[in-house]
Amino acid sequence: MFTGLIEEVGKISSVRQANGKLDLEISASKITRSLKTGDSISVNGVCLTVTKFSSGKFCVDAVGETIKKTTIGSLRIGMEVNLEPALQLSQKLGGHLVQGHINGVGTITEIKRAGENYLLCLSLPHLLEKYLIQEGSIAIDGISLTIADVNSNKIMCSIIPHTWKNTNLHTRKSGDKVNIEIDVISKYVEKFTSSKPENKNELSEEWLTKLGY
């Protein structure tokens, strides 16, 4: 589990692909001080496992399903990635609950200045449209953001200068693909409301079983 608050921007230092698996080596001076083998880490919003680490570098593996459903397979040497270690119970939840399970890949349609801030416009898969609400939370490449505006499957988020400087957003441009994770609470709400019995007064055993009770 993560918060969507990026701790460090790392840089891809090695990419190796074999037997349907992708091995990534990432340079990151700060985050490696507290890492150990087996730790979960968010790389551009994707939950991966640290396989090994050394001074200032660590390695993670991505398997076929992850490569297929995320942008991990498009990473190249020199590219910057957003990094966040797994949330600990003693930490404050500064962003929102992020699982590291990507729901789809979005496309940046426009980035523009708005005073000191930036406006990030994206087009998302239509399957995610039902989860999008104004002022709702969303994770874009692992960054916890608030949706400022929604129009069908298109959203706009306002980016403050701190987030712009301390994530890989400053390297992004129109047409780039990004990992999208919908707020888990909205998914539970959608499942609950879509599973309601036709008769609101009828709480059947079958309906409760569908909800996992």
PDB file of C-alpha atoms in Angstrom:
ATOM      1  CA  MET A   1       0.000   0.000   0.000  1.00  0.00           C
ATOM      2  CA  PHE A   2       1.206   3.508  -0.867  1.00  0.00           C
ATOM      3  CA  THR A   3       0.122   7.147  -0.448  1.00  0.00           C
ATOM      4  CA  GLY A   4       0.865   8.641  -3.857  1.00  0.00           C
ATOM      5  CA  LEU A   5       3.458  11.016  -2.383  1.00  0.00           C
ATOM      6  CA  ILE A   6       6.637  10.536  -4.406  1.00  0.00           C
ATOM      7  CA  GLU A   7       9.745  10.205  -2.241  1.00  0.00           C
ATOM      8  CA  GLU A   8      12.329  10.380  -5.011  1.00  0.00           C
ATOM      9  CA  VAL A   9      12.668  10.542  -8.783  1.00  0.00           C
ATOM     10  CA  GLY A  10      14.981   7.746  -9.902  1.00  0.00           C
ATOM     11  CA  LYS A  11      16.667   7.115 -13.229  1.00  0.00           C
ATOM     12  CA  ILE A  12      16.653   3.880 -15.235  1.00  0.00           C
ATOM     13  CA  SER A  13      20.276   2.689 -15.463  1.00  0.00           C
ATOM     14  CA  SER A  14      19.749  -0.751 -17.014  1.00  0.00           C
ATOM     15  CA  VAL A  15      16.979  -2.621 -18.863  1.00  0.00           C
ATOM     16  CA  ARG A  16      17.186  -6.349 -19.567  1.00  0.00           C
ATOM     17  CA  GLN A  17      14.402  -8.445 -21.071  1.00  0.00           C
ATOM     18  CA  ALA A  18      14.447 -12.242 -21.258  1.00  0.00           C
ATOM     19  CA  ASN A  19      11.941 -15.088 -21.056  1.00  0.00           C
ATOM     20  CA  GLY A  20       8.998 -12.681 -20.937  1.00  0.00           C
ATOM     21  CA  LYS A  21      10.394 -10.876 -17.888  1.00  0.00           C
ATOM     22  CA  LEU A  22      11.800  -7.363 -17.592  1.00  0.00           C
ATOM     23  CA  ASP A  23      14.700  -6.636 -15.221  1.00  0.00           C
ATOM     24  CA  LEU A  24      15.153  -2.977 -14.330  1.00  0.00           C
ATOM     25  CA  GLU A  25      18.035  -1.359 -12.496  1.00  0.00           C
ATOM     26  CA  ILE A  26      17.185   2.061 -11.069  1.00  0.00           C
ATOM     27  CA  SER A  27      19.564   4.685  -9.694  1.00  0.00           C
ATOM     28  CA  ALA A  28      18.216   6.459  -6.604  1.00  0.00           C
ATOM     29  CA  SER A  29      20.499   7.844  -3.914  1.00  0.00           C
ATOM     30  CA  LYS A  30      17.929   8.619  -1.200  1.00  0.00           C
ATOM     31  CA  ILE A  31      15.452   5.751  -1.252  1.00  0.00           C
ATOM     32  CA  THR A  32      18.115   3.001  -1.303  1.00  0.00           C
ATOM     33  CA  ARG A  33      19.278   3.944   2.198  1.00  0.00           C
ATOM     34  CA  SER A  34      16.263   2.214   3.738  1.00  0.00           C
ATOM     35  CA  LEU A  35      15.557  -0.496   1.128  1.00  0.00           C
ATOM     36  CA  LYS A  36      16.090  -4.204   1.572  1.00  0.00           C
ATOM     37  CA  THR A  37      15.565  -7.231  -0.642  1.00  0.00           C
ATOM     38  CA  GLY A  38      11.902  -8.246  -0.792  1.00  0.00           C
ATOM     39  CA  ASP A  39      10.532  -4.759  -0.116  1.00  0.00           C
ATOM     40  CA  SER A  40       7.609  -3.472  -2.162  1.00  0.00           C
ATOM     41  CA  ILE A  41       8.226  -0.262  -4.065  1.00  0.00           C
ATOM     42  CA  SER A  42       6.086   1.815  -6.401  1.00  0.00           C
ATOM     43  CA  VAL A  43       7.767   2.536  -9.748  1.00  0.00           C
ATOM     44  CA  ASN A  44       5.620   4.961 -11.769  1.00  0.00           C
ATOM     45  CA  GLY A  45       2.672   3.689  -9.746  1.00  0.00           C
ATOM     46  CA  VAL A  46       3.357  -0.023 -10.306  1.00  0.00           C
ATOM     47  CA  CYS A  47       3.944  -2.132  -7.198  1.00  0.00           C
ATOM     48  CA  LEU A  48       7.147  -4.130  -7.745  1.00  0.00           C
ATOM     49  CA  THR A  49       9.474  -6.134  -5.497  1.00  0.00           C
ATOM     50  CA  VAL A  50      13.100  -5.236  -4.843  1.00  0.00           C
ATOM     51  CA  THR A  51      15.229  -8.197  -5.976  1.00  0.00           C
ATOM     52  CA  LYS A  52      18.622  -6.734  -5.058  1.00  0.00           C
ATOM     53  CA  PHE A  53      20.226  -3.418  -4.215  1.00  0.00           C
ATOM     54  CA  SER A  54      23.595  -1.766  -3.785  1.00  0.00           C
ATOM     55  CA  SER A  55      24.808   1.711  -2.926  1.00  0.00           C
ATOM     56  CA  GLY A  56      22.588   4.121  -4.839  1.00  0.00           C
ATOM     57  CA  LYS A  57      20.922   1.472  -7.028  1.00  0.00           C
ATOM     58  CA  PHE A  58      18.275  -1.259  -6.805  1.00  0.00           C
ATOM     59  CA  CYS A  59      16.716  -3.848  -9.113  1.00  0.00           C
ATOM     60  CA  VAL A  60      13.115  -4.924  -9.712  1.00  0.00           C
ATOM     61  CA  ASP A  61      11.471  -7.477 -12.013  1.00  0.00           C
ATOM     62  CA  ALA A  62       8.261  -7.077 -14.023  1.00  0.00           C
ATOM     63  CA  VAL A  63       6.473 -10.131 -15.415  1.00  0.00           C
ATOM     64  CA  GLY A  64       4.422 -10.463 -18.601  1.00  0.00           C
ATOM     65  CA  GLU A  65       1.037  -9.410 -17.199  1.00  0.00           C
ATOM     66  CA  THR A  66       2.512  -6.274 -15.630  1.00  0.00           C
ATOM     67  CA  ILE A  67       4.333  -5.389 -18.853  1.00  0.00           C
ATOM     68  CA  LYS A  68       1.107  -5.865 -20.812  1.00  0.00           C
ATOM     69  CA  LYS A  69      -1.142  -3.754 -18.556  1.00  0.00           C
ATOM     70  CA  THR A  70       1.217  -0.868 -17.684  1.00  0.00           C
ATOM     71  CA  THR A  71       3.833   1.405 -19.244  1.00  0.00           C
ATOM     72  CA  ILE A  72       6.704  -0.474 -17.562  1.00  0.00           C
ATOM     73  CA  GLY A  73       7.658  -2.151 -20.843  1.00  0.00           C
ATOM     74  CA  SER A  74       8.326   1.224 -22.480  1.00  0.00           C
ATOM     75  CA  LEU A  75      10.976   2.308 -19.949  1.00  0.00           C
ATOM     76  CA  ARG A  76      14.425   2.975 -21.390  1.00  0.00           C
ATOM     77  CA  ILE A  77      17.856   3.831 -19.977  1.00  0.00           C
ATOM     78  CA  GLY A  78      18.000   7.431 -18.778  1.00  0.00           C
ATOM     79  CA  MET A  79      14.249   7.833 -18.245  1.00  0.00           C
ATOM     80  CA  GLU A  80      13.073   9.269 -14.914  1.00  0.00           C
ATOM     81  CA  VAL A  81      10.601   7.302 -12.770  1.00  0.00           C
ATOM     82  CA  ASN A  82       8.541   8.171  -9.690  1.00  0.00           C
ATOM     83  CA  LEU A  83       9.500   6.136  -6.624  1.00  0.00           C
ATOM     84  CA  GLU A  84       7.690   5.535  -3.345  1.00  0.00           C
ATOM     85  CA  PRO A  85       8.403   2.859  -0.711  1.00  0.00           C
ATOM     86  CA  ALA A  86       5.504   0.946   0.825  1.00  0.00           C
ATOM     87  CA  LEU A  87       3.465   2.736   3.491  1.00  0.00           C
ATOM     88  CA  GLN A  88       4.286   1.882   7.108  1.00  0.00           C
ATOM     89  CA  LEU A  89       1.652   1.936   9.852  1.00  0.00           C
ATOM     90  CA  SER A  90       3.562   4.643  11.720  1.00  0.00           C
ATOM     91  CA  GLN A  91       3.400   7.058   8.761  1.00  0.00           C
ATOM     92  CA  LYS A  92       0.859   9.792   8.087  1.00  0.00           C
ATOM     93  CA  LEU A  93      -1.420   9.267   5.079  1.00  0.00           C
ATOM     94  CA  GLY A  94      -0.702  12.491   3.224  1.00  0.00           C
ATOM     95  CA  GLY A  95      -2.126  11.579  -0.189  1.00  0.00           C
ATOM     96  CA  HIS A  96      -4.728   8.827  -0.605  1.00  0.00           C
ATOM     97  CA  LEU A  97      -4.656   5.032  -0.444  1.00  0.00           C
ATOM     98  CA  VAL A  98      -2.838   3.722  -3.515  1.00  0.00           C
ATOM     99  CA  GLN A  99      -2.478  -0.028  -4.076  1.00  0.00           C
ATOM    100  CA  GLY A 100       0.032  -0.072  -6.912  1.00  0.00           C
ATOM    101  CA  HIS A 101      -2.424  -2.038  -9.072  1.00  0.00           C
ATOM    102  CA  ILE A 102      -2.812  -0.245 -12.398  1.00  0.00           C
ATOM    103  CA  ASN A 103      -6.357  -0.060 -13.825  1.00  0.00           C
ATOM    104  CA  GLY A 104      -5.438   1.287 -17.243  1.00  0.00           C
ATOM    105  CA  VAL A 105      -3.069   3.396 -19.314  1.00  0.00           C
ATOM    106  CA  GLY A 106      -3.985   7.010 -20.072  1.00  0.00           C
ATOM    107  CA  THR A 107      -2.660   9.492 -22.629  1.00  0.00           C
ATOM    108  CA  ILE A 108      -1.548  13.043 -21.888  1.00  0.00           C
ATOM    109  CA  THR A 109      -3.437  15.321 -24.282  1.00  0.00           C
ATOM    110  CA  GLU A 110      -2.137  18.687 -23.079  1.00  0.00           C
ATOM    111  CA  ILE A 111       0.060  20.332 -20.449  1.00  0.00           C
ATOM    112  CA  LYS A 112      -0.264  24.076 -19.967  1.00  0.00           C
ATOM    113  CA  ARG A 113       0.695  26.761 -17.478  1.00  0.00           C
ATOM    114  CA  ALA A 114      -1.953  28.347 -15.256  1.00  0.00           C
ATOM    115  CA  GLY A 115      -0.203  31.022 -13.226  1.00  0.00           C
ATOM    116  CA  GLU A 116       2.288  29.249 -10.961  1.00  0.00           C
ATOM    117  CA  ASN A 117       0.567  25.906 -11.493  1.00  0.00           C
ATOM    118  CA  TYR A 118       0.285  23.523 -14.428  1.00  0.00           C
ATOM    119  CA  LEU A 119      -2.836  21.932 -15.895  1.00  0.00           C
ATOM    120  CA  LEU A 120      -2.457  18.289 -16.881  1.00  0.00           C
ATOM    121  CA  CYS A 121      -5.109  17.026 -19.314  1.00  0.00           C
ATOM    122  CA  LEU A 122      -5.537  13.316 -19.992  1.00  0.00           C
ATOM    123  CA  SER A 123      -7.681  10.891 -21.932  1.00  0.00           C
ATOM    124  CA  LEU A 124      -8.435   7.661 -20.054  1.00  0.00           C
ATOM    125  CA  PRO A 125      -9.865   4.293 -21.148  1.00  0.00           C
ATOM    126  CA  HIS A 126     -13.677   4.492 -21.377  1.00  0.00           C
ATOM    127  CA  LEU A 127     -13.957   1.562 -18.935  1.00  0.00           C
ATOM    128  CA  LEU A 128     -12.725   3.886 -16.174  1.00  0.00           C
ATOM    129  CA  GLU A 129     -15.215   6.658 -16.921  1.00  0.00           C
ATOM    130  CA  LYS A 130     -17.732   5.509 -14.283  1.00  0.00           C
ATOM    131  CA  TYR A 131     -15.138   6.021 -11.524  1.00  0.00           C
ATOM    132  CA  LEU A 132     -14.264   9.613 -12.420  1.00  0.00           C
ATOM    133  CA  ILE A 133     -15.718  12.402 -10.286  1.00  0.00           C
ATOM    134  CA  GLN A 134     -14.765  16.036  -9.874  1.00  0.00           C
ATOM    135  CA  GLU A 135     -12.523  16.549  -6.816  1.00  0.00           C
ATOM    136  CA  GLY A 136     -12.011  12.789  -6.586  1.00  0.00           C
ATOM    137  CA  SER A 137      -8.579  11.231  -6.080  1.00  0.00           C
ATOM    138  CA  ILE A 138      -6.592   9.500  -8.805  1.00  0.00           C
ATOM    139  CA  ALA A 139      -3.022   8.180  -9.072  1.00  0.00           C
ATOM    140  CA  ILE A 140      -1.171   9.112 -12.263  1.00  0.00           C
ATOM    141  CA  ASP A 141       2.204   7.354 -12.590  1.00  0.00           C
ATOM    142  CA  GLY A 142       1.972   6.849  -8.826  1.00  0.00           C
ATOM    143  CA  ILE A 143       1.306  10.525  -8.021  1.00  0.00           C
ATOM    144  CA  SER A 144      -1.732  11.252  -5.852  1.00  0.00           C
ATOM    145  CA  LEU A 145      -3.699  13.980  -7.648  1.00  0.00           C
ATOM    146  CA  THR A 146      -7.143  15.546  -7.421  1.00  0.00           C
ATOM    147  CA  ILE A 147      -9.391  15.633 -10.471  1.00  0.00           C
ATOM    148  CA  ALA A 148     -10.248  19.286 -11.159  1.00  0.00           C
ATOM    149  CA  ASP A 149     -12.571  18.653 -14.092  1.00  0.00           C
ATOM    150  CA  VAL A 150     -14.211  15.675 -15.838  1.00  0.00           C
ATOM    151  CA  ASN A 151     -15.728  15.397 -19.296  1.00  0.00           C
ATOM    152  CA  SER A 152     -16.656  11.827 -20.222  1.00  0.00           C
ATOM    153  CA  ASN A 153     -13.345   9.903 -20.134  1.00  0.00           C
ATOM    154  CA  LYS A 154     -11.229  13.066 -20.146  1.00  0.00           C
ATOM    155  CA  ILE A 155      -9.903  14.673 -16.981  1.00  0.00           C
ATOM    156  CA  MET A 156      -7.862  17.680 -15.936  1.00  0.00           C
ATOM    157  CA  CYS A 157      -5.650  17.904 -12.851  1.00  0.00           C
ATOM    158  CA  SER A 158      -3.981  20.993 -11.419  1.00  0.00           C
ATOM    159  CA  ILE A 159      -0.308  20.483 -10.554  1.00  0.00           C
ATOM    160  CA  ILE A 160       1.318  22.680  -7.910  1.00  0.00           C
ATOM    161  CA  PRO A 161       4.983  23.742  -8.390  1.00  0.00           C
ATOM    162  CA  HIS A 162       6.284  21.371  -5.675  1.00  0.00           C
ATOM    163  CA  THR A 163       4.700  18.322  -7.352  1.00  0.00           C
ATOM    164  CA  TRP A 164       5.876  19.508 -10.779  1.00  0.00           C
ATOM    165  CA  LYS A 165       9.496  19.810  -9.617  1.00  0.00           C
ATOM    166  CA  ASN A 166       9.652  16.700  -7.415  1.00  0.00           C
ATOM    167  CA  THR A 167       8.112  14.124  -9.773  1.00  0.00           C
ATOM    168  CA  ASN A 168       8.794  13.149 -13.375  1.00  0.00           C
ATOM    169  CA  LEU A 169       5.901  15.327 -14.607  1.00  0.00           C
ATOM    170  CA  HIS A 170       8.361  18.030 -15.699  1.00  0.00           C
ATOM    171  CA  THR A 171       9.728  15.553 -18.274  1.00  0.00           C
ATOM    172  CA  ARG A 172       6.302  14.745 -19.732  1.00  0.00           C
ATOM    173  CA  LYS A 173       4.744  15.958 -22.969  1.00  0.00           C
ATOM    174  CA  SER A 174       1.537  15.602 -24.968  1.00  0.00           C
ATOM    175  CA  GLY A 175       1.099  12.060 -26.294  1.00  0.00           C
ATOM    176  CA  ASP A 176       2.962  10.360 -23.443  1.00  0.00           C
ATOM    177  CA  LYS A 177       1.367   7.288 -21.855  1.00  0.00           C
ATOM    178  CA  VAL A 178       0.878   7.155 -18.083  1.00  0.00           C
ATOM    179  CA  ASN A 179      -0.256   4.543 -15.563  1.00  0.00           C
ATOM    180  CA  ILE A 180      -3.688   5.156 -14.047  1.00  0.00           C
ATOM    181  CA  GLU A 181      -4.999   3.825 -10.742  1.00  0.00           C
ATOM    182  CA  ILE A 182      -8.545   4.700  -9.754  1.00  0.00           C
ATOM    183  CA  ASP A 183      -9.300   5.491  -6.103  1.00  0.00           C
ATOM    184  CA  VAL A 184     -10.054   2.123  -4.482  1.00  0.00           C
ATOM    185  CA  ILE A 185     -12.970   3.627  -2.522  1.00  0.00           C
ATOM    186  CA  SER A 186     -14.763   4.557  -5.760  1.00  0.00           C
ATOM    187  CA  LYS A 187     -14.381   0.963  -6.963  1.00  0.00           C
ATOM    188  CA  TYR A 188     -15.987  -0.396  -3.795  1.00  0.00           C
ATOM    189  CA  VAL A 189     -18.827   2.141  -4.040  1.00  0.00           C
ATOM    190  CA  GLU A 190     -19.449   1.232  -7.690  1.00  0.00           C
ATOM    191  CA  LYS A 191     -19.504  -2.491  -6.858  1.00  0.00           C
ATOM    192  CA  PHE A 192     -21.875  -1.934  -3.945  1.00  0.00           C
ATOM    193  CA  THR A 193     -24.341   0.229  -5.876  1.00  0.00           C
ATOM    194  CA  SER A 194     -24.310  -1.959  -8.982  1.00  0.00           C
ATOM    195  CA  SER A 195     -24.963  -5.053  -6.845  1.00  0.00           C
ATOM    196  CA  LYS A 196     -28.026  -3.687  -4.995  1.00  0.00           C
ATOM    197  CA  PRO A 197     -31.113  -5.932  -5.137  1.00  0.00           C
ATOM    198  CA  GLU A 198     -34.000  -4.630  -7.252  1.00  0.00           C
ATOM    199  CA  ASN A 199     -36.169  -4.468  -4.152  1.00  0.00           C
ATOM    200  CA  LYS A 200     -34.297  -2.156  -1.775  1.00  0.00           C
ATOM    201  CA  ASN A 201     -36.062  -3.718   1.207  1.00  0.00           C
ATOM    202  CA  GLU A 202     -34.968  -7.212   0.266  1.00  0.00           C
ATOM    203  CA  LEU A 203     -31.599  -8.184   1.740  1.00  0.00           C
ATOM    204  CA  SER A 204     -31.183 -11.718   0.467  1.00  0.00           C
ATOM    205  CA  GLU A 205     -28.453 -14.185   1.401  1.00  0.00           C
ATOM    206  CA  GLU A 206     -27.505 -14.405  -2.284  1.00  0.00           C
ATOM    207  CA  TRP A 207     -26.941 -10.636  -2.526  1.00  0.00           C
ATOM    208  CA  LEU A 208     -24.807 -10.579   0.629  1.00  0.00           C
ATOM    209  CA  THR A 209     -22.733 -13.494  -0.706  1.00  0.00           C
ATOM    210  CA  LYS A 210     -22.021 -11.524  -3.895  1.00  0.00           C
ATOM    211  CA  LEU A 211     -20.649  -8.700  -1.760  1.00  0.00           C
ATOM    212  CA  GLY A 212     -18.314 -11.107   0.033  1.00  0.00           C
ATOM    213  CA  TYR A 213     -20.148 -11.430   3.362  1.00  0.00           C
TER     214      TYR A 213
END
